[in-house]
């Protein structure tokens, strides 16, 4: 589900930040907007496998995973005083 996707992504990022710092400098989350790209194809393919993993819906609205990442980044910045 989309909520489960958000939990997995935020959990992985939290684990990387808490357990592997300072060795892990950056994390890269691939496939932010593939739902948008596949929906824009001719003909539209909103159910393409890559579209399912995106952080955004075909109309550019955020999925729970986008909000989870955004909230996690804000939380980390606040904890670090940035």
mmCIF file with all atom_site columns, C-alpha atoms in Angstrom:
data_model
loop_
_atom_site.group_PDB
_atom_site.id
_atom_site.type_symbol
_atom_site.label_atom_id
_atom_site.label_alt_id
_atom_site.label_comp_id
_atom_site.label_asym_id
_atom_site.label_entity_id
_atom_site.label_seq_id
_atom_site.pdbx_PDB_ins_code
_atom_site.Cartn_x
_atom_site.Cartn_y
_atom_site.Cartn_z
_atom_site.occupancy
_atom_site.B_iso_or_equiv
_atom_site.pdbx_formal_charge
_atom_site.auth_seq_id
_atom_site.auth_comp_id
_atom_site.auth_asym_id
_atom_site.auth_atom_id
_atom_site.pdbx_PDB_model_num
ATOM 1  C CA . UNK A 1 1  ? 0.000  0.000  0.000   1.00 0.00 ? 1  UNK A CA 1
ATOM 2  C CA . UNK A 1 2  ? 1.052  3.616  -0.294  1.00 0.00 ? 2  UNK A CA 1
ATOM 3  C CA . UNK A 1 3  ? 1.181  3.953  3.494   1.00 0.00 ? 3  UNK A CA 1
ATOM 4  C CA . UNK A 1 4  ? 3.420  0.895  3.721   1.00 0.00 ? 4  UNK A CA 1
ATOM 5  C CA . UNK A 1 5  ? 5.680  2.384  1.034   1.00 0.00 ? 5  UNK A CA 1
ATOM 6  C CA . UNK A 1 6  ? 6.021  5.526  3.183   1.00 0.00 ? 6  UNK A CA 1
ATOM 7  C CA . UNK A 1 7  ? 6.907  3.451  6.249   1.00 0.00 ? 7  UNK A CA 1
ATOM 8  C CA . UNK A 1 8  ? 9.549  1.441  4.374   1.00 0.00 ? 8  UNK A CA 1
ATOM 9  C CA . UNK A 1 9  ? 11.220 4.485  2.820   1.00 0.00 ? 9  UNK A CA 1
ATOM 10 C CA . UNK A 1 10 ? 11.232 6.549  6.014   1.00 0.00 ? 10 UNK A CA 1
ATOM 11 C CA . UNK A 1 11 ? 12.445 3.523  7.962   1.00 0.00 ? 11 UNK A CA 1
ATOM 12 C CA . UNK A 1 12 ? 15.325 2.900  5.569   1.00 0.00 ? 12 UNK A CA 1
ATOM 13 C CA . UNK A 1 13 ? 16.359 6.537  5.630   1.00 0.00 ? 13 UNK A CA 1
ATOM 14 C CA . UNK A 1 14 ? 16.137 6.670  9.422   1.00 0.00 ? 14 UNK A CA 1
ATOM 15 C CA . UNK A 1 15 ? 18.213 3.501  9.735   1.00 0.00 ? 15 UNK A CA 1
ATOM 16 C CA . UNK A 1 16 ? 20.865 4.904  7.420   1.00 0.00 ? 16 UNK A CA 1
ATOM 17 C CA . UNK A 1 17 ? 20.981 8.188  9.283   1.00 0.00 ? 17 UNK A CA 1
ATOM 18 C CA . UNK A 1 18 ? 21.039 6.744  12.791  1.00 0.00 ? 18 UNK A CA 1
ATOM 19 C CA . UNK A 1 19 ? 23.195 3.653  12.299  1.00 0.00 ? 19 UNK A CA 1
ATOM 20 C CA . UNK A 1 20 ? 25.586 4.469  9.473   1.00 0.00 ? 20 UNK A CA 1
ATOM 21 C CA . UNK A 1 21 ? 26.447 8.083  10.102  1.00 0.00 ? 21 UNK A CA 1
ATOM 22 C CA . UNK A 1 22 ? 29.154 9.381  9.443   1.00 0.00 ? 22 UNK A CA 1
ATOM 23 C CA . UNK A 1 23 ? 30.032 6.736  6.849   1.00 0.00 ? 23 UNK A CA 1
ATOM 24 C CA . UNK A 1 24 ? 26.855 7.343  4.909   1.00 0.00 ? 24 UNK A CA 1
ATOM 25 C CA . UNK A 1 25 ? 27.032 10.916 3.689   1.00 0.00 ? 25 UNK A CA 1
ATOM 26 C CA . UNK A 1 26 ? 24.054 10.972 1.351   1.00 0.00 ? 26 UNK A CA 1
ATOM 27 C CA . UNK A 1 27 ? 21.127 8.801  0.380   1.00 0.00 ? 27 UNK A CA 1
ATOM 28 C CA . UNK A 1 28 ? 19.587 8.791  -3.079  1.00 0.00 ? 28 UNK A CA 1
ATOM 29 C CA . UNK A 1 29 ? 15.924 7.919  -3.534  1.00 0.00 ? 29 UNK A CA 1
ATOM 30 C CA . UNK A 1 30 ? 15.261 7.057  -7.151  1.00 0.00 ? 30 UNK A CA 1
ATOM 31 C CA . UNK A 1 31 ? 11.886 7.297  -8.899  1.00 0.00 ? 31 UNK A CA 1
ATOM 32 C CA . UNK A 1 32 ? 10.248 10.414 -7.573  1.00 0.00 ? 32 UNK A CA 1
ATOM 33 C CA . UNK A 1 33 ? 7.904  11.101 -10.468 1.00 0.00 ? 33 UNK A CA 1
ATOM 34 C CA . UNK A 1 34 ? 7.647  8.012  -12.670 1.00 0.00 ? 34 UNK A CA 1
ATOM 35 C CA . UNK A 1 35 ? 3.866  7.886  -12.151 1.00 0.00 ? 35 UNK A CA 1
ATOM 36 C CA . UNK A 1 36 ? 3.717  11.325 -13.790 1.00 0.00 ? 36 UNK A CA 1
ATOM 37 C CA . UNK A 1 37 ? 5.962  10.270 -16.676 1.00 0.00 ? 37 UNK A CA 1
ATOM 38 C CA . UNK A 1 38 ? 4.133  7.034  -17.433 1.00 0.00 ? 38 UNK A CA 1
ATOM 39 C CA . UNK A 1 39 ? 0.730  8.736  -17.263 1.00 0.00 ? 39 UNK A CA 1
ATOM 40 C CA . UNK A 1 40 ? 1.956  11.249 -19.855 1.00 0.00 ? 40 UNK A CA 1
ATOM 41 C CA . UNK A 1 41 ? 2.886  8.551  -22.404 1.00 0.00 ? 41 UNK A CA 1
ATOM 42 C CA . UNK A 1 42 ? 0.831  7.920  -25.524 1.00 0.00 ? 42 UNK A CA 1
ATOM 43 C CA . UNK A 1 43 ? -1.128 5.869  -24.687 1.00 0.00 ? 43 UNK A CA 1
ATOM 44 C CA . UNK A 1 44 ? -1.037 6.554  -20.934 1.00 0.00 ? 44 UNK A CA 1
ATOM 45 C CA . UNK A 1 45 ? 0.396  3.737  -18.832 1.00 0.00 ? 45 UNK A CA 1
ATOM 46 C CA . UNK A 1 46 ? -0.452 4.710  -15.242 1.00 0.00 ? 46 UNK A CA 1
ATOM 47 C CA . UNK A 1 47 ? -0.148 1.088  -14.090 1.00 0.00 ? 47 UNK A CA 1
ATOM 48 C CA . UNK A 1 48 ? 3.393  0.580  -15.388 1.00 0.00 ? 48 UNK A CA 1
ATOM 49 C CA . UNK A 1 49 ? 5.561  -1.137 -12.770 1.00 0.00 ? 49 UNK A CA 1
ATOM 50 C CA . UNK A 1 50 ? 7.823  1.902  -12.351 1.00 0.00 ? 50 UNK A CA 1
ATOM 51 C CA . UNK A 1 51 ? 4.835  4.188  -11.807 1.00 0.00 ? 51 UNK A CA 1
ATOM 52 C CA . UNK A 1 52 ? 3.869  2.155  -8.760  1.00 0.00 ? 52 UNK A CA 1
ATOM 53 C CA . UNK A 1 53 ? 7.068  3.064  -6.941  1.00 0.00 ? 53 UNK A CA 1
ATOM 54 C CA . UNK A 1 54 ? 6.941  6.844  -7.442  1.00 0.00 ? 54 UNK A CA 1
ATOM 55 C CA . UNK A 1 55 ? 6.643  9.366  -4.644  1.00 0.00 ? 55 UNK A CA 1
ATOM 56 C CA . UNK A 1 56 ? 4.169  11.466 -6.625  1.00 0.00 ? 56 UNK A CA 1
ATOM 57 C CA . UNK A 1 57 ? 0.798  10.639 -8.150  1.00 0.00 ? 57 UNK A CA 1
ATOM 58 C CA . UNK A 1 58 ? 0.199  11.115 -11.896 1.00 0.00 ? 58 UNK A CA 1
ATOM 59 C CA . UNK A 1 59 ? -1.293 14.575 -11.176 1.00 0.00 ? 59 UNK A CA 1
ATOM 60 C CA . UNK A 1 60 ? 1.886  15.646 -9.287  1.00 0.00 ? 60 UNK A CA 1
ATOM 61 C CA . UNK A 1 61 ? 0.147  15.422 -5.899  1.00 0.00 ? 61 UNK A CA 1
ATOM 62 C CA . UNK A 1 62 ? 2.281  13.882 -3.143  1.00 0.00 ? 62 UNK A CA 1
ATOM 63 C CA . UNK A 1 63 ? 1.892  10.313 -2.007  1.00 0.00 ? 63 UNK A CA 1
ATOM 64 C CA . UNK A 1 64 ? 2.362  9.454  1.684   1.00 0.00 ? 64 UNK A CA 1
ATOM 65 C CA . UNK A 1 65 ? 5.985  8.510  0.956   1.00 0.00 ? 65 UNK A CA 1
ATOM 66 C CA . UNK A 1 66 ? 6.755  12.015 -0.335  1.00 0.00 ? 66 UNK A CA 1
ATOM 67 C CA . UNK A 1 67 ? 5.288  13.532 2.815   1.00 0.00 ? 67 UNK A CA 1
ATOM 68 C CA . UNK A 1 68 ? 7.218  11.058 4.973   1.00 0.00 ? 68 UNK A CA 1
ATOM 69 C CA . UNK A 1 69 ? 10.544 11.954 3.350   1.00 0.00 ? 69 UNK A CA 1
ATOM 70 C CA . UNK A 1 70 ? 9.781  15.657 3.549   1.00 0.00 ? 70 UNK A CA 1
ATOM 71 C CA . UNK A 1 71 ? 8.902  15.347 7.236   1.00 0.00 ? 71 UNK A CA 1
ATOM 72 C CA . UNK A 1 72 ? 11.976 13.264 8.007   1.00 0.00 ? 72 UNK A CA 1
ATOM 73 C CA . UNK A 1 73 ? 14.308 15.776 6.362   1.00 0.00 ? 73 UNK A CA 1
ATOM 74 C CA . UNK A 1 74 ? 12.665 18.625 8.292   1.00 0.00 ? 74 UNK A CA 1
ATOM 75 C CA . UNK A 1 75 ? 12.990 16.677 11.555  1.00 0.00 ? 75 UNK A CA 1
ATOM 76 C CA . UNK A 1 76 ? 16.678 15.946 10.982  1.00 0.00 ? 76 UNK A CA 1
ATOM 77 C CA . UNK A 1 77 ? 17.392 19.575 10.108  1.00 0.00 ? 77 UNK A CA 1
ATOM 78 C CA . UNK A 1 78 ? 15.645 20.735 13.264  1.00 0.00 ? 78 UNK A CA 1
ATOM 79 C CA . UNK A 1 79 ? 17.557 18.251 15.422  1.00 0.00 ? 79 UNK A CA 1
ATOM 80 C CA . UNK A 1 80 ? 20.827 19.448 13.909  1.00 0.00 ? 80 UNK A CA 1
ATOM 81 C CA . UNK A 1 81 ? 19.884 23.112 14.350  1.00 0.00 ? 81 UNK A CA 1
ATOM 82 C CA . UNK A 1 82 ? 19.761 23.853 10.634  1.00 0.00 ? 82 UNK A CA 1
#
